[in-house]
Amino acid sequence: MSDEVDAVAPRDEDAVRRSVEHMAMMLADMGFPRMPSRVLMTMMSAEETSLTAGDLAERLSVSPAAISGAVRYLMQMGFVVREPAPGSRRDHYRLPDEPWYGVTTAKRGFYGQFSDEAEGVITAAGGEGTAAGRRLADMRDFFLFVQDQVGSALARWQEQRQQGRSARR
């Protein structure tokens, strides 16, 4: 183990807030709801391991009701975990370990299910010999390809992450 300590640059809260808002806007442009995007990026950029709804509302200058809906959505997606705070009536919200990996792994099964469902629609549309059947078959094949590639990418990510951890030790 090394005696060296990584230098930590001073935190620029204004720059963090601007970046959080910009990244949330980018997620919203991709179809992710805006307030959950803001909450997720605020939690990703926080030094604390957990935050209360009040903490999030204060940081984002929004009502607690807006936070409530956002964290509920994020919990359903698997991006946020709610935990009780001992001795308090307030819940704390934290990111699970590897949230992006976990959500991607959990949602990976969708591609196969969607492809399976497409089979029935292809048959109902008259088969792959029809214009609709060809479009649907192309969609099915795309999602089967994505399912396979996501699985390979997740495995490579775990390998790379382990190598990075080993190199830092």
CSV table of C-alpha atoms in Angstrom, one decimal:
chain,number,residue,atom,x,y,z
A,1,MET,CA,0.0,0.0,0.0
A,2,SER,CA,1.3,3.5,-0.9
A,3,ASP,CA,1.8,6.2,1.7
A,4,GLU,CA,1.0,8.8,-0.9
A,5,VAL,CA,-2.3,10.6,-0.6
A,6,ASP,CA,-4.1,11.8,-3.7
A,7,ALA,CA,-4.3,15.6,-3.7
A,8,VAL,CA,-7.9,16.8,-3.7
A,9,ALA,CA,-8.7,20.0,-5.5
A,10,PRO,CA,-11.0,22.5,-3.8
A,11,ARG,CA,-14.7,22.0,-4.7
A,12,ASP,CA,-16.3,24.6,-6.9
A,13,GLU,CA,-20.0,24.5,-5.9
A,14,ASP,CA,-21.1,26.9,-8.6
A,15,ALA,CA,-19.4,24.8,-11.3
A,16,VAL,CA,-20.9,21.6,-9.8
A,17,ARG,CA,-24.4,23.1,-9.9
A,18,ARG,CA,-24.0,24.3,-13.5
A,19,SER,CA,-22.7,20.9,-14.6
A,20,VAL,CA,-25.5,19.1,-12.7
A,21,GLU,CA,-28.1,21.2,-14.5
A,22,HIS,CA,-26.4,20.7,-17.9
A,23,MET,CA,-26.1,16.9,-17.5
A,24,ALA,CA,-29.7,16.8,-16.3
A,25,MET,CA,-30.8,18.7,-19.4
A,26,MET,CA,-28.8,16.2,-21.5
A,27,LEU,CA,-30.6,13.3,-19.9
A,28,ALA,CA,-34.0,15.0,-20.3
A,29,ASP,CA,-33.2,15.6,-24.0
A,30,MET,CA,-32.8,11.8,-24.2
A,31,GLY,CA,-36.2,11.2,-22.7
A,32,PHE,CA,-35.3,10.8,-19.0
A,33,PRO,CA,-37.7,13.0,-16.9
A,34,ARG,CA,-36.3,16.4,-15.9
A,35,MET,CA,-36.6,16.4,-12.1
A,36,PRO,CA,-35.4,12.8,-11.7
A,37,SER,CA,-32.4,13.8,-13.9
A,38,ARG,CA,-31.7,16.7,-11.6
A,39,VAL,CA,-32.0,14.6,-8.5
A,40,LEU,CA,-29.8,11.8,-9.9
A,41,MET,CA,-27.1,14.1,-11.0
A,42,THR,CA,-27.2,16.0,-7.7
A,43,MET,CA,-26.7,12.7,-5.9
A,44,MET,CA,-24.0,11.6,-8.2
A,45,SER,CA,-22.0,14.8,-7.6
A,46,ALA,CA,-22.6,14.9,-3.8
A,47,GLU,CA,-19.7,14.1,-1.4
A,48,GLU,CA,-22.2,12.7,1.1
A,49,THR,CA,-23.2,9.0,0.7
A,50,SER,CA,-26.8,9.8,1.4
A,51,LEU,CA,-29.1,12.8,1.3
A,52,THR,CA,-32.6,13.5,2.7
A,53,ALA,CA,-35.4,14.9,0.6
A,54,GLY,CA,-34.9,18.2,2.3
A,55,ASP,CA,-31.2,18.2,1.4
A,56,LEU,CA,-32.1,17.6,-2.3
A,57,ALA,CA,-34.9,20.2,-2.3
A,58,GLU,CA,-32.5,22.8,-0.8
A,59,ARG,CA,-29.8,22.0,-3.3
A,60,LEU,CA,-32.1,22.2,-6.3
A,61,SER,CA,-34.3,25.0,-5.0
A,62,VAL,CA,-37.5,23.0,-5.5
A,63,SER,CA,-40.4,21.8,-3.3
A,64,PRO,CA,-40.2,18.6,-1.3
A,65,ALA,CA,-43.2,17.3,-3.4
A,66,ALA,CA,-41.0,17.6,-6.5
A,67,ILE,CA,-38.3,15.6,-4.8
A,68,SER,CA,-40.8,13.0,-3.6
A,69,GLY,CA,-41.9,12.2,-7.1
A,70,ALA,CA,-38.4,12.2,-8.5
A,71,VAL,CA,-36.9,9.8,-5.9
A,72,ARG,CA,-39.9,7.5,-6.3
A,73,TYR,CA,-39.2,7.3,-10.0
A,74,LEU,CA,-35.5,6.8,-9.4
A,75,MET,CA,-36.2,4.0,-6.9
A,76,GLN,CA,-38.4,2.2,-9.4
A,77,MET,CA,-35.6,2.5,-12.0
A,78,GLY,CA,-33.1,1.1,-9.5
A,79,PHE,CA,-31.0,4.3,-9.4
A,80,VAL,CA,-31.8,5.2,-5.8
A,81,VAL,CA,-32.2,3.3,-2.5
A,82,ARG,CA,-34.2,4.6,0.4
A,83,GLU,CA,-33.0,4.0,3.9
A,84,PRO,CA,-34.3,5.0,7.3
A,85,ALA,CA,-32.1,7.2,9.4
A,86,PRO,CA,-31.8,5.8,12.9
A,87,GLY,CA,-33.4,8.1,15.4
A,88,SER,CA,-35.0,10.3,12.7
A,89,ARG,CA,-38.3,10.3,10.9
A,90,ARG,CA,-36.5,11.4,7.7
A,91,ASP,CA,-35.6,8.9,5.1
A,92,HIS,CA,-32.2,9.1,3.5
A,93,TYR,CA,-31.6,8.4,-0.2
A,94,ARG,CA,-28.4,6.9,-1.6
A,95,LEU,CA,-27.1,5.5,-4.8
A,96,PRO,CA,-26.6,1.8,-4.9
A,97,ASP,CA,-23.1,0.4,-5.7
A,98,GLU,CA,-22.5,0.7,-9.4
A,99,PRO,CA,-25.9,2.2,-10.2
A,100,TRP,CA,-25.4,2.4,-14.0
A,101,TYR,CA,-24.2,-1.2,-14.2
A,102,GLY,CA,-27.1,-2.4,-12.0
A,103,VAL,CA,-29.8,-0.6,-14.0
A,104,THR,CA,-28.3,-1.7,-17.3
A,105,THR,CA,-28.1,-5.3,-16.1
A,106,ALA,CA,-31.7,-5.2,-14.8
A,107,LYS,CA,-33.0,-3.7,-18.0
A,108,ARG,CA,-31.1,-6.0,-20.3
A,109,GLY,CA,-33.8,-8.6,-20.2
A,110,PHE,CA,-36.2,-6.1,-21.9
A,111,TYR,CA,-34.4,-6.5,-25.2
A,112,GLY,CA,-35.0,-10.3,-25.3
A,113,GLN,CA,-38.6,-9.9,-24.2
A,114,PHE,CA,-39.2,-7.2,-26.8
A,115,SER,CA,-37.7,-9.4,-29.5
A,116,ASP,CA,-39.8,-12.4,-28.4
A,117,GLU,CA,-42.9,-10.2,-28.5
A,118,ALA,CA,-41.9,-9.0,-32.0
A,119,GLU,CA,-42.1,-12.6,-33.3
A,120,GLY,CA,-45.8,-12.7,-32.6
A,121,VAL,CA,-46.4,-9.3,-34.3
A,122,ILE,CA,-44.3,-10.5,-37.4
A,123,THR,CA,-46.6,-13.5,-37.7
A,124,ALA,CA,-49.7,-11.5,-37.2
A,125,ALA,CA,-48.6,-9.0,-39.9
A,126,GLY,CA,-48.2,-11.7,-42.4
A,127,GLY,CA,-44.6,-12.8,-41.9
A,128,GLU,CA,-41.3,-11.4,-43.0
A,129,GLY,CA,-42.4,-11.4,-46.7
A,130,THR,CA,-44.6,-8.3,-46.0
A,131,ALA,CA,-43.3,-4.8,-45.7
A,132,ALA,CA,-44.5,-4.6,-42.1
A,133,GLY,CA,-43.0,-8.0,-41.4
A,134,ARG,CA,-39.6,-6.9,-42.7
A,135,ARG,CA,-39.6,-3.8,-40.6
A,136,LEU,CA,-40.6,-5.7,-37.5
A,137,ALA,CA,-38.0,-8.4,-38.2
A,138,ASP,CA,-35.3,-5.7,-38.6
A,139,MET,CA,-36.4,-4.3,-35.2
A,140,ARG,CA,-36.4,-7.8,-33.6
A,141,ASP,CA,-32.9,-8.4,-35.0
A,142,PHE,CA,-31.6,-5.1,-33.8
A,143,PHE,CA,-32.8,-5.7,-30.2
A,144,LEU,CA,-31.4,-9.2,-30.2
A,145,PHE,CA,-28.0,-7.7,-31.4
A,146,VAL,CA,-28.2,-5.0,-28.7
A,147,GLN,CA,-29.0,-7.6,-26.0
A,148,ASP,CA,-25.9,-9.6,-27.0
A,149,GLN,CA,-23.7,-6.6,-27.2
A,150,VAL,CA,-24.9,-5.1,-23.9
A,151,GLY,CA,-24.1,-8.5,-22.2
A,152,SER,CA,-20.6,-8.5,-23.7
A,153,ALA,CA,-20.1,-4.8,-22.8
A,154,LEU,CA,-21.2,-5.4,-19.2
A,155,ALA,CA,-18.7,-8.4,-18.8
A,156,ARG,CA,-15.9,-6.2,-20.3
A,157,TRP,CA,-16.8,-3.4,-17.9
A,158,GLN,CA,-16.5,-5.7,-14.9
A,159,GLU,CA,-13.1,-6.9,-16.1
A,160,GLN,CA,-11.9,-3.4,-16.7
A,161,ARG,CA,-13.2,-2.2,-13.4
A,162,GLN,CA,-11.4,-5.0,-11.6
A,163,GLN,CA,-8.1,-4.3,-13.4
A,164,GLY,CA,-8.4,-0.6,-12.4
A,165,ARG,CA,-9.0,-1.5,-8.8
A,166,SER,CA,-6.0,-3.9,-8.8
A,167,ALA,CA,-3.8,-1.2,-10.3
A,168,ARG,CA,-4.7,1.4,-7.6
A,169,ARG,CA,-3.8,-1.0,-4.8
